CSV table of C-alpha atoms in Angstrom, one decimal:
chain,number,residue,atom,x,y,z
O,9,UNK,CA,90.4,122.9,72.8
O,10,UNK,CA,90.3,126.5,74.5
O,11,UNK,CA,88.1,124.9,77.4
O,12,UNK,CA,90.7,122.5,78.1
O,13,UNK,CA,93.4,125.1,78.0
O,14,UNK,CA,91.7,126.6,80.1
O,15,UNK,CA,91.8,123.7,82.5
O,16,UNK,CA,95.2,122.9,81.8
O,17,UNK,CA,95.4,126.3,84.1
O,18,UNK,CA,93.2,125.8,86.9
O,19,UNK,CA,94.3,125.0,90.5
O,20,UNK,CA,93.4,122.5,92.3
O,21,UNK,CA,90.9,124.1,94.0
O,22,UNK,CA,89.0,125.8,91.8
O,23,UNK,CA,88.9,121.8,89.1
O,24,UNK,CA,88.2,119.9,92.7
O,25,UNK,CA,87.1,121.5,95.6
O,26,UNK,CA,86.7,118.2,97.3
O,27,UNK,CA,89.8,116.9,96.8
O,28,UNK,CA,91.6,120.5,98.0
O,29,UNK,CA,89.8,120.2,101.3
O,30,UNK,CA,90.7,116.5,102.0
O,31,UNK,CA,94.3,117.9,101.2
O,32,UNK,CA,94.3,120.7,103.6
O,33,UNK,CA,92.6,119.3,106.1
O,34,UNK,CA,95.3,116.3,106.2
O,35,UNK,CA,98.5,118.9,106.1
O,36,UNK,CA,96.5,120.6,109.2
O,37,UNK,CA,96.3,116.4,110.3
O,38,UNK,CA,99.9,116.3,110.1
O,39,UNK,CA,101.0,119.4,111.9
O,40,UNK,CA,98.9,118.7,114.7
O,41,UNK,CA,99.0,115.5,115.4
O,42,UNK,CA,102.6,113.5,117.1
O,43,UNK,CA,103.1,110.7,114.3
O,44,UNK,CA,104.9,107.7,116.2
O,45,UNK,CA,104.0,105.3,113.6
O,46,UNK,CA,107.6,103.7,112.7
O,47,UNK,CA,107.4,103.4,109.1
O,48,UNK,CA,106.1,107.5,108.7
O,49,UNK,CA,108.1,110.2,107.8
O,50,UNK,CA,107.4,113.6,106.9
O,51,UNK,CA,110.0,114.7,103.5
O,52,UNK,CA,111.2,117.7,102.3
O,53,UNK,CA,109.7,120.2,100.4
O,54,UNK,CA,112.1,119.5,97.9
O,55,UNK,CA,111.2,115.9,97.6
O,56,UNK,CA,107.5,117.3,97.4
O,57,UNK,CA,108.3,119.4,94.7
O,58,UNK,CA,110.4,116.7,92.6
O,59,UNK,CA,107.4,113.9,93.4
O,60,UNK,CA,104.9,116.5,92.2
O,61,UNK,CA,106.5,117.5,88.9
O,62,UNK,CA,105.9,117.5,85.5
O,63,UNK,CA,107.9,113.8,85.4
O,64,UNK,CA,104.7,112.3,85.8
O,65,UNK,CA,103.4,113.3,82.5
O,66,UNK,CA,106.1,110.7,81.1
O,67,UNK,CA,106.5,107.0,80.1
O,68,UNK,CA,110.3,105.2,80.3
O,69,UNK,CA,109.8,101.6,80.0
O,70,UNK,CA,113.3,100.5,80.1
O,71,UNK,CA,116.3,101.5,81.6
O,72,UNK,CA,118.8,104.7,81.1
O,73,UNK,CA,119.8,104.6,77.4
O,74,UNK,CA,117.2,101.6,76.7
O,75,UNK,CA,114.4,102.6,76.4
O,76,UNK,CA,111.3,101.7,74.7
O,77,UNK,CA,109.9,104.9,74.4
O,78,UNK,CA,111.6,108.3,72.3
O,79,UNK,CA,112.0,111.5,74.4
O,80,UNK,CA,113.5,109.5,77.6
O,81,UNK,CA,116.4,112.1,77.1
O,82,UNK,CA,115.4,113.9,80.7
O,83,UNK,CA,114.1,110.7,82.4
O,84,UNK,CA,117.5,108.8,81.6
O,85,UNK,CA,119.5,111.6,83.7
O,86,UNK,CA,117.3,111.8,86.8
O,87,UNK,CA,117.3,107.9,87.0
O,88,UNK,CA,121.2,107.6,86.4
O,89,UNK,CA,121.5,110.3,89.6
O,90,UNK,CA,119.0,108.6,91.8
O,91,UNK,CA,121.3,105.1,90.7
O,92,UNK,CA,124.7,106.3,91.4
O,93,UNK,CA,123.4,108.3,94.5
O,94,UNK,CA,121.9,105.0,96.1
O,95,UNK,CA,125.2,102.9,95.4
O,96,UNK,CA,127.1,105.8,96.6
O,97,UNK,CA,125.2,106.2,99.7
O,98,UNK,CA,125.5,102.5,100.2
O,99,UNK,CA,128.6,101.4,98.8
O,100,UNK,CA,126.5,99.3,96.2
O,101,UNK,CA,127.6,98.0,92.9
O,102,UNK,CA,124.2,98.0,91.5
O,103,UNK,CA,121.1,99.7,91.9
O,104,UNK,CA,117.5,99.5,90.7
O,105,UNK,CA,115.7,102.4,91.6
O,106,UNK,CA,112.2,101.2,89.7
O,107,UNK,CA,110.1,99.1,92.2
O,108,UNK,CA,107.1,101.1,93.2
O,109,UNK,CA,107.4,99.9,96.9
O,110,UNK,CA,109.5,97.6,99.2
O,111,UNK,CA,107.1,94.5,98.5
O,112,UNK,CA,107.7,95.1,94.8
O,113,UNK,CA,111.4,95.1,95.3
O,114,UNK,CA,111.3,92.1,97.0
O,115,UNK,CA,108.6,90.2,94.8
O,116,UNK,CA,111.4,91.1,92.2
O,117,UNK,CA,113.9,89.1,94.2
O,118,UNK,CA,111.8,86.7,94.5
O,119,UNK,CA,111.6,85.8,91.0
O,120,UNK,CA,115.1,86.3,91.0
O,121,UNK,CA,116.4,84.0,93.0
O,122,UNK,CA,113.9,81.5,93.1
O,123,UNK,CA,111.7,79.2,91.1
O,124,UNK,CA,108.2,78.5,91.9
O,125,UNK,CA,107.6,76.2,95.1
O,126,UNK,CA,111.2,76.8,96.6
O,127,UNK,CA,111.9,77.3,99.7
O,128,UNK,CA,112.0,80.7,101.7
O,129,UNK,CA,113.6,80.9,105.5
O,130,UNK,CA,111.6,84.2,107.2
O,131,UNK,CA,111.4,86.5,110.2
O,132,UNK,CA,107.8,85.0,111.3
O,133,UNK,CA,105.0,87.7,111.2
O,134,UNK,CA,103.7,87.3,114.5
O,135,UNK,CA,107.6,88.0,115.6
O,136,UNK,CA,108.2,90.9,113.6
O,137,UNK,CA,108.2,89.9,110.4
O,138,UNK,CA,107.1,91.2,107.4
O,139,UNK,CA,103.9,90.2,105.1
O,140,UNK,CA,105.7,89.9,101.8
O,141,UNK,CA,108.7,87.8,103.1
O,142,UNK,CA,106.4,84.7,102.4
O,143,UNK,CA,103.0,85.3,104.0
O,144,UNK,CA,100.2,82.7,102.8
O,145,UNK,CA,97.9,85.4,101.6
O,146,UNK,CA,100.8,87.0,100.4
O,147,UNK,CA,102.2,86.3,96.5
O,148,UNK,CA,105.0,85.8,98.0
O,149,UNK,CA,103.5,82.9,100.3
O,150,UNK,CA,100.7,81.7,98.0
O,151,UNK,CA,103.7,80.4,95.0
O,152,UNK,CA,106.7,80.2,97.3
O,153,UNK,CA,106.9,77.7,100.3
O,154,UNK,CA,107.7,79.7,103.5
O,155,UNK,CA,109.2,78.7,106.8
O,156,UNK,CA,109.9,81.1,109.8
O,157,UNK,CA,112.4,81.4,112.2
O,158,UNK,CA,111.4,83.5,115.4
O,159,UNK,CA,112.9,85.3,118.7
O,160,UNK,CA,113.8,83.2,121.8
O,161,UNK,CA,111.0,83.0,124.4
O,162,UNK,CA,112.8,84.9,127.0
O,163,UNK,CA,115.1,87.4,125.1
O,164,UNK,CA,112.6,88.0,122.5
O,165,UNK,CA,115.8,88.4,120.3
O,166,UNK,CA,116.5,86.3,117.0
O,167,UNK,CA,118.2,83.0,118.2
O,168,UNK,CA,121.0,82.5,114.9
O,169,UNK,CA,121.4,79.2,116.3
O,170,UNK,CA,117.9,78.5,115.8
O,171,UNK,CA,118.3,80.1,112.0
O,172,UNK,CA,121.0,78.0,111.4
O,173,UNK,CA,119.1,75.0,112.7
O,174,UNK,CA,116.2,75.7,110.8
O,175,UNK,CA,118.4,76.4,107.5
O,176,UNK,CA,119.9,72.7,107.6
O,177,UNK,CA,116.6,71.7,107.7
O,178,UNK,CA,114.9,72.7,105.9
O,179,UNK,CA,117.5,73.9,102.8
O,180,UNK,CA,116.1,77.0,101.9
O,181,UNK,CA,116.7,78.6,98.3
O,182,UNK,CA,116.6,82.1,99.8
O,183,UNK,CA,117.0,83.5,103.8
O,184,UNK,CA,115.6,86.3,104.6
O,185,UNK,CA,117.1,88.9,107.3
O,186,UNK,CA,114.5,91.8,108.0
O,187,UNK,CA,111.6,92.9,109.5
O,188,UNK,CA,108.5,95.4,110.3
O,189,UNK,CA,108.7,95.6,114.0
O,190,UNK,CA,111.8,94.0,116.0
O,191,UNK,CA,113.9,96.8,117.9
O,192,UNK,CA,117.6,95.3,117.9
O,193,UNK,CA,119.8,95.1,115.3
O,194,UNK,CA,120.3,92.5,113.1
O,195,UNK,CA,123.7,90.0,112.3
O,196,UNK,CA,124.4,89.8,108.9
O,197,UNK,CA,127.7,88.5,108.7
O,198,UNK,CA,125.5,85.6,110.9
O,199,UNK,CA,122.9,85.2,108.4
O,200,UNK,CA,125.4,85.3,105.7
O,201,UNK,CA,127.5,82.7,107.0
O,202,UNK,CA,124.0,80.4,107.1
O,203,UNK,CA,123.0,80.8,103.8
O,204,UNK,CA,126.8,79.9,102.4
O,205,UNK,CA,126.4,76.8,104.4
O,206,UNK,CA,123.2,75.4,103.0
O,207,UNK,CA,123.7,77.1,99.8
O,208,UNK,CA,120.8,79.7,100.1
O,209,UNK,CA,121.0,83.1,98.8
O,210,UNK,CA,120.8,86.0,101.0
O,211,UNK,CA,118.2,88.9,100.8
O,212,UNK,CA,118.2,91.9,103.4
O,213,UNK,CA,115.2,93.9,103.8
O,214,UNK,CA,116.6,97.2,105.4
O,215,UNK,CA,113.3,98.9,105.0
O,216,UNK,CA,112.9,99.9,108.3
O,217,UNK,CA,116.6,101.0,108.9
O,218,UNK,CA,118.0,102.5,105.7
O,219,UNK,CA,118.7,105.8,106.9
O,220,UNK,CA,120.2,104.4,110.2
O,221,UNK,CA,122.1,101.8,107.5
O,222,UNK,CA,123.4,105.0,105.1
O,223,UNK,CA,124.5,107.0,108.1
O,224,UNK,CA,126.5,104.1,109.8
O,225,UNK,CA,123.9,104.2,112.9
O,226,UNK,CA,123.4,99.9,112.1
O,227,UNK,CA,125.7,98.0,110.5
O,228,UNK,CA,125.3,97.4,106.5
O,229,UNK,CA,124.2,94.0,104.9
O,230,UNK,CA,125.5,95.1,102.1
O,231,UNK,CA,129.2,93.8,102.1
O,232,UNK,CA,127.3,90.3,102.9
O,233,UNK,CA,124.1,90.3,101.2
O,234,UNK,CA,123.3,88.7,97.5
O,235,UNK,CA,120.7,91.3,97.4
O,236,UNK,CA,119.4,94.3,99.5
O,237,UNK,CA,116.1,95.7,98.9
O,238,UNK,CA,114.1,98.8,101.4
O,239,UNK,CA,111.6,101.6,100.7
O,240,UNK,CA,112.5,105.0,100.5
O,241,UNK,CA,110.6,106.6,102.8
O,242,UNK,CA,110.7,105.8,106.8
O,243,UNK,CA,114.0,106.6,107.8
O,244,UNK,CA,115.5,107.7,104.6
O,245,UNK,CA,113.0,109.9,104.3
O,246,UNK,CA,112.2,109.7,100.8
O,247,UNK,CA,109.0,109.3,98.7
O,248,UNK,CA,107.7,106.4,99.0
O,249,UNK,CA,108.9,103.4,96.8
O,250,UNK,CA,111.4,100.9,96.2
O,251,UNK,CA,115.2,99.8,95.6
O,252,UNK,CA,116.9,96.9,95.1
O,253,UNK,CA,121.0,97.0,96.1
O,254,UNK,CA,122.8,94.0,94.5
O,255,UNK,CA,126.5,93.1,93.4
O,256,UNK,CA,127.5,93.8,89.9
O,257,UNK,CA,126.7,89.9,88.6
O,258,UNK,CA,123.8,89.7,89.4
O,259,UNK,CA,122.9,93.5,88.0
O,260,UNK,CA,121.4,92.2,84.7
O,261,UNK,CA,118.8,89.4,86.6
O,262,UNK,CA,117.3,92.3,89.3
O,263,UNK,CA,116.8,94.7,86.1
O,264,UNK,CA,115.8,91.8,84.2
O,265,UNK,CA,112.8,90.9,86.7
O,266,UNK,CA,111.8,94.6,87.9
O,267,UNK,CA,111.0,95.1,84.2
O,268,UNK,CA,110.0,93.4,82.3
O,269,UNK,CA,109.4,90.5,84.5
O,270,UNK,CA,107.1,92.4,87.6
O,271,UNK,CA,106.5,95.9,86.6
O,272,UNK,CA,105.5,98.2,83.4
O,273,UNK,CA,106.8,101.6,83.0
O,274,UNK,CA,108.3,103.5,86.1
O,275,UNK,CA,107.0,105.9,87.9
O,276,UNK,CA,110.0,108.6,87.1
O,277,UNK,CA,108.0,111.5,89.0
O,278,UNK,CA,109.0,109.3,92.2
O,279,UNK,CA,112.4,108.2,90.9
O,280,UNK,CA,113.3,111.7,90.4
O,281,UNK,CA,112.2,112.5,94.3
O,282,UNK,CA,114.6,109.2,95.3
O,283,UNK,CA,117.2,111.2,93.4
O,284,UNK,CA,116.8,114.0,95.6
O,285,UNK,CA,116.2,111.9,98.5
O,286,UNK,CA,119.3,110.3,97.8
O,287,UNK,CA,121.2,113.3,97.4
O,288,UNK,CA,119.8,115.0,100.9
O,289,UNK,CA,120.8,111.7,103.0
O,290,UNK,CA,124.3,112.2,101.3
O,291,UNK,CA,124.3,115.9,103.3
O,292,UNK,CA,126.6,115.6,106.5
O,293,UNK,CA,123.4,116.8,108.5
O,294,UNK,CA,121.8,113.6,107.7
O,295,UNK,CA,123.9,111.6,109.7
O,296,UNK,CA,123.2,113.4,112.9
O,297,UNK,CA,119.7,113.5,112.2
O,298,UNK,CA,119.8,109.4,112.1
O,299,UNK,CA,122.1,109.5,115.7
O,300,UNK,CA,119.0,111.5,116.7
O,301,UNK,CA,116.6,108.9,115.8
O,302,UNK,CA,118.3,106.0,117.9
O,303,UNK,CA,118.8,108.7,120.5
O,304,UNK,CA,115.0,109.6,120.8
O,305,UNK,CA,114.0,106.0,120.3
O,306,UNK,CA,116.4,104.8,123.3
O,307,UNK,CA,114.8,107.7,125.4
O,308,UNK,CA,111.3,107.2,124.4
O,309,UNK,CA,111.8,103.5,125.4
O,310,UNK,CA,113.6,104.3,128.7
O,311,UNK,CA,110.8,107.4,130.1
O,312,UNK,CA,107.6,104.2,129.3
O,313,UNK,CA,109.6,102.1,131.2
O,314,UNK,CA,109.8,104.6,133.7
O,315,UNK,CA,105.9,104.8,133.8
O,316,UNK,CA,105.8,100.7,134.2
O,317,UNK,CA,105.6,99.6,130.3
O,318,UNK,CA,107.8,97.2,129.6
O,319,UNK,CA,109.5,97.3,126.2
O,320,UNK,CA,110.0,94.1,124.6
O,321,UNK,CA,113.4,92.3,124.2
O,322,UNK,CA,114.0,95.1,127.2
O,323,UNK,CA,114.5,98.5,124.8
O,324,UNK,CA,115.7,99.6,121.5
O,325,UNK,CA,118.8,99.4,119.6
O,326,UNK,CA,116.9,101.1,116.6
O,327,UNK,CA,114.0,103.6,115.5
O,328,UNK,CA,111.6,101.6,116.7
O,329,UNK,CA,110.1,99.8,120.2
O,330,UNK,CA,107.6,97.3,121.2
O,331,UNK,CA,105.4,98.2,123.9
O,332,UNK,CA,103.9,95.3,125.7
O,333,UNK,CA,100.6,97.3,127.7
O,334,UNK,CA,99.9,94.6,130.0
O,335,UNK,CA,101.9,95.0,132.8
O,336,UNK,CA,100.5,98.2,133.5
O,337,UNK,CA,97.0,97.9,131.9
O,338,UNK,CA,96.3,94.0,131.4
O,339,UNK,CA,93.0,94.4,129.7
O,340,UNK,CA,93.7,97.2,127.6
O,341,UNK,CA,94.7,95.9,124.1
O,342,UNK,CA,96.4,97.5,121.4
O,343,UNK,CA,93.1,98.2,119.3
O,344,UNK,CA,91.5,100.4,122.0
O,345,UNK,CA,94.7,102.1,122.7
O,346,UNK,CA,95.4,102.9,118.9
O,347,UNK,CA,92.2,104.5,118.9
O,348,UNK,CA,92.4,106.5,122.3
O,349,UNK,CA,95.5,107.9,121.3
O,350,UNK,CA,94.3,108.7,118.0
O,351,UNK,CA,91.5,111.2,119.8
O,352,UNK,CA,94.1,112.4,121.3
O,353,UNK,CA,96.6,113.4,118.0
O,354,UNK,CA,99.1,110.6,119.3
O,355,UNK,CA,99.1,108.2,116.0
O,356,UNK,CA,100.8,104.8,116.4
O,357,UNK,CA,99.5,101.3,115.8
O,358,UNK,CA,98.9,98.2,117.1
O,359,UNK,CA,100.9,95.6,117.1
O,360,UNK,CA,101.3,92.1,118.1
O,361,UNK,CA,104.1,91.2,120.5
O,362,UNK,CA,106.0,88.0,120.3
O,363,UNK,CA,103.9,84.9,121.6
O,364,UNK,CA,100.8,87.3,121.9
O,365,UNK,CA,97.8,85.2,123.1
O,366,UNK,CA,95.5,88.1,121.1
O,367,UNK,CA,94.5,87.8,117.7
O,368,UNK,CA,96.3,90.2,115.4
O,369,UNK,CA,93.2,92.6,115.0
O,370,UNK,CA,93.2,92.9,118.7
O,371,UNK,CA,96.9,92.6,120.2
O,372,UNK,CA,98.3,93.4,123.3
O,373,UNK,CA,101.0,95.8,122.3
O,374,UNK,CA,102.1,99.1,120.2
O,375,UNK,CA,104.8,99.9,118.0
O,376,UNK,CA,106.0,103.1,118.3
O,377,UNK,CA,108.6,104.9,116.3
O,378,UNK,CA,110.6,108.4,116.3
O,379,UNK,CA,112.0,109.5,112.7
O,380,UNK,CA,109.0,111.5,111.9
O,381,UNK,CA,109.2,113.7,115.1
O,382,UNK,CA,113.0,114.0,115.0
O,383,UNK,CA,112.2,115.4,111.7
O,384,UNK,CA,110.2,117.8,113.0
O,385,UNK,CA,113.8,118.9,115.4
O,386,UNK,CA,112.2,117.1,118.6
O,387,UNK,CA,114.8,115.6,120.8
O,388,UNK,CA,115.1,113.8,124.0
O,389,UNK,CA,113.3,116.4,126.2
O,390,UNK,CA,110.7,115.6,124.6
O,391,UNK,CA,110.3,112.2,124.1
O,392,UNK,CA,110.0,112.4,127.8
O,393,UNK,CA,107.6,114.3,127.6
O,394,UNK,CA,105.7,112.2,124.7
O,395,UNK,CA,105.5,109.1,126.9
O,396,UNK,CA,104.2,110.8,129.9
O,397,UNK,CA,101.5,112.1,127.1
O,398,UNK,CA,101.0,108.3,126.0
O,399,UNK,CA,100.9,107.3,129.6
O,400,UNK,CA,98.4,109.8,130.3
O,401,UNK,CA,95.9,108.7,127.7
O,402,UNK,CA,96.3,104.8,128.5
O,403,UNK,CA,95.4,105.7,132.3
O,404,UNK,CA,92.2,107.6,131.2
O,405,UNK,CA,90.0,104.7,130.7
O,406,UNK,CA,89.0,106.2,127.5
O,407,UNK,CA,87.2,109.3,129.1
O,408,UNK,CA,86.9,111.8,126.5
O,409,UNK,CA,87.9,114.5,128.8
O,410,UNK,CA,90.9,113.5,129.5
O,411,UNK,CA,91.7,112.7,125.7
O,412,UNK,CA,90.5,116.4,124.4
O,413,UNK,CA,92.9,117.3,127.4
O,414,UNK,CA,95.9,115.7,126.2
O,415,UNK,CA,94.8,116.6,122.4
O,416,UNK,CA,95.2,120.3,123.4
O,417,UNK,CA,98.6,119.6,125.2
O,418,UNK,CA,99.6,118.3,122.0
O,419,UNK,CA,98.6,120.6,119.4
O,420,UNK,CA,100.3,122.9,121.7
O,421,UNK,CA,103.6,120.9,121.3
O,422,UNK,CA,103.2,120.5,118.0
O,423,UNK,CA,102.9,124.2,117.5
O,424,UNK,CA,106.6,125.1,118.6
O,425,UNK,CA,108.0,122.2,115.7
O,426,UNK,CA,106.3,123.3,112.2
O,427,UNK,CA,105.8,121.3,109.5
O,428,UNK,CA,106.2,123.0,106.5
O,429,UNK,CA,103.5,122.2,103.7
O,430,UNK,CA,103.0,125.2,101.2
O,431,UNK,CA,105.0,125.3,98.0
C-alpha cells in the first residue's frame, strides 16, 4: 500500500517519462507552429485545469438528482451549471451536456427522431458535408437511408430550392442543416419552413459556428430547429465534446437516448470544463473575440485572393474558407500542399472542393480556418501576412530551403503571440 502511495504522489514525469516528452514536445508543437485548421482551438488554462481535475476519478450515470451512483452530490452541480449556462448562452429550453463529441450528439438525435431505415436529407460530403449526417460507412449511413442535397454549380452556395425539391421527394423523416467545410451562412428559417412542409424534423449541426452563433456573429437555428446539436471546442473554444439544444418537449426523448440509449456514464471531468467554457463565452470579451474571427477569416480570404487563389463560393461569411489551388498551381493538390506547409509550421488540411475531379485522399483544395490564431490576439495585419507565408510555401515546389525559410519566419511570428501551457 505505501508503494502505491507513493505513486499516488509522483509527477508525470518521473511515473512516465515517455509520455512527458510526447507532451512537451506537442505544447512546443503548438506554440510554434500557425494552426489554420478550422475545427482547432487552443482553450484556456482554466478549461485545462477543470478538464484535468479530480472529476475524472468519478462515475454519474444519470442525470442531476438521478443518478445511479451515491456521492454524485458535486457532479450534479457542475452539470446543472454547464446546463443552464448552454441554454443561457443560447436561448435554449433544454440542454444535454453528456455526448462525448458532436457525432455522439447527433447519433443521439438520430435515434431520437428516427426509426431504423428512415429517411435522412444531408449536406453531401463531397460539398461540405459532414461524415456523421448519414455517410455509408458511417452508423449513421449504414442503418439510416441518406440523401444529399448540394451547392449550385456556379455559386457553390446551397440551392434551398433544390432542398425543397429534394424534400418533396424524397419525404425525409429528418433534414439536416450543417456542415464541416462550406464558408457562408446557413438559412434556417429556409430549412425550417421545408421540413414543416413535408413533415420532417429539423436538426442543426452548428459545430462549426457555435461561438459565432452564441455571440450573434450567424444567425441562431435555435428559434427554428427541433433539435441543435455542436462540439464544444472550435469556435466556442471549449474542451472537446458534445451538446444537444432542444425545446422543452422534447427534453425527456434527447436525455432519454444520450443515456441510456447511446452512452454509459459521462465524462464529468469534461462537463465541468463545458461549464467553464460556457461561462467564459458568456464574458462580454467573447463576443469581440468571435467579430474577430469572421474579421480575420474575411481578410485571410481577401490577401489569397490577392496572390491569385480563388476562394470558393468567392470568400467567407464565416471562420472558415475553401481554397481552390488550381488556378494558381494546377497540379499541386491538397495532399502535397498539407504536407509542405506542415514543414513549414503552417498546419491546415486538405480538403475536397465542390465537384472536385480528385479523389478525397488527394483533392485539389485546402480549408483553412482562423479561431485558433485569433486566440492567440492575431488580427488582420497579420492574416495578410499569413497568406503571403502560405503563398510563399505553395510557390516553392517543395524545396526544403525555402520551407525551413518560411518555418523560421514563423516561429518568429509565433513568438510575439504566446501560448500559455504551464499550470
Amino acid at each position: 500500500m505505501q508503494t502505491m502511495s507513493n505513486l499516488m504522489q509522483q509527477s508525470l514525469a518521473e511515473i512516465d517519462p515517455q509520455v512527458a516528452a510526447a507532451i512537451e514536445a506537442e505544447e512546443l508543437r503548438q506554440q510554434e507552429t500557425l494552426e489554420l485548421i478550422a475545427s482547432e482551438n487552443h482553450v484556456s488554462r482554466a478549461v485545462r485545469q477543470a478538464a484535468g481535475s479530480v472529476f475524472t476519478n468519478k462515475y454519474a450515470e444519470g442525470y442531476p438528482g438521478r443518478r445511479y451512483y451515491g456521492g454524485c452530490v458535486n457532479m450534479d452541480t457542475v452539470e446543472e451549471l454547464a446546463r443552464q449556462r448552454a441554454c443561457e448562452l443560447f436561448s435554449a429550453e433544454h440542454a444535454n451536456v453528456q455526448p462525448h463529441s458532436g457525432a455522439s450528439a447527433n447519433i443521439a438525435v438520430f435515434l431520437a427522431a428516427l426509426q431504423p431505415g428512415e429517411t435522412v436529407l444531408s449536406l453531401d460530403l463531397a460539398h461540405g458535408g459532414h461524415l456523421s449526417h448519414g455517410l455509408k460507412v458511417n452508423i449513421s449511413g449504414a442503418i439510416y437511408n441518406c440523401v444529399s442535397y448540394g451547392v449550385d454549380a456556379e455559386t457553390e452556395r446551397i440551392d434551398m430550392d433544390n432542398v425543397r425539391a429534394l424534400a418533396r421527394q424524397h419525404k425525409p423523416r429528418l433534414l439536416i442543416a450543417g456542415f464541416s467545410a462550406y464558408p457562408r451562412q446557413l438559412d434556417f428559417e429556409a430549412f425550417a419552413d421545408i421540413a414543416r412542409e413535408v413533415g420532417a424534423r429539423l436538426l442543426c449541426d452548428i459545430a462549426h459556428i457555435a461561438g459565432l452563433v452564441a455571440a450573434g456573429e450567424h444567425p441562431s437555428p435555435v428559434p427554428h430547429a427541433d433539435f441543435t446539436t455542436t462540439t464544444t471546442h472550435k469556435t466556442l473554444r471549449g474542451p472537446r465534446g458534445g451538446l444537444i439544444l432542444c425545446k422543452g418537449d422534447d427534453a425527456r426523448l434527447v436525455d432519454k437516448w444520450v443515456f441510456p440509449g447511446s452512452q454509459g456514464g459521462p465524462l464529468m471531468h469534461i462537463i465541468t470544463a463545458k461549464a467553464v467554457a460556457f461561462g467564459e463565452a458568456l464574458r462580454p470579451d467573447f463576443k469581440t473575440y468571435q467579430k474577430q474571427i469572421v474579421s480575420n477569416a474575411r481578410a485571410l480570404s481577401e490577401a489569397l485572393a490577392g496572390h491569385g487563389y480563388r476562394l470558393v463560393s468567392g470568400g467567407t461569411d464565416n471562420h472558415l474558407m475553401l481554397v481552390d489551388l488550381r488556378a494558381v498551381h494546377p497540379d499541386l493538390t491538397g495532399k502535397q500542399a498539407e504536407a509542405w506547409l506542415e514543414t513549414a509550421n503552417i498546419i491546415c488540411n486538405k480538403n475536397m472542393i465542390p465537384f472536385d475531379e480528385r479523389k478525397p485522399t488527394q483533392t485539389s483544395g485546402l480549408r483553412l480556418g482562423t479561431p485558433a490564431l485569433t486566440t492567440r490576439g492575431m488580427g488582420t495585419a497579420e492574416m495578410t501576412a499569413v497568406a503571403g507565408l502560405i503563398h510563399e510555401v505553395l510557390s516553392s515546389d517543395g524545396s526544403e530551403a525555402a520551407l525551413l525559410g518560411v518555418r523560421g519566419k514563423v516561429r518568429e511570428m509565433c513568438s510575439q503571440f504566446p501560448l500559455c501551457h504551464d499550470e
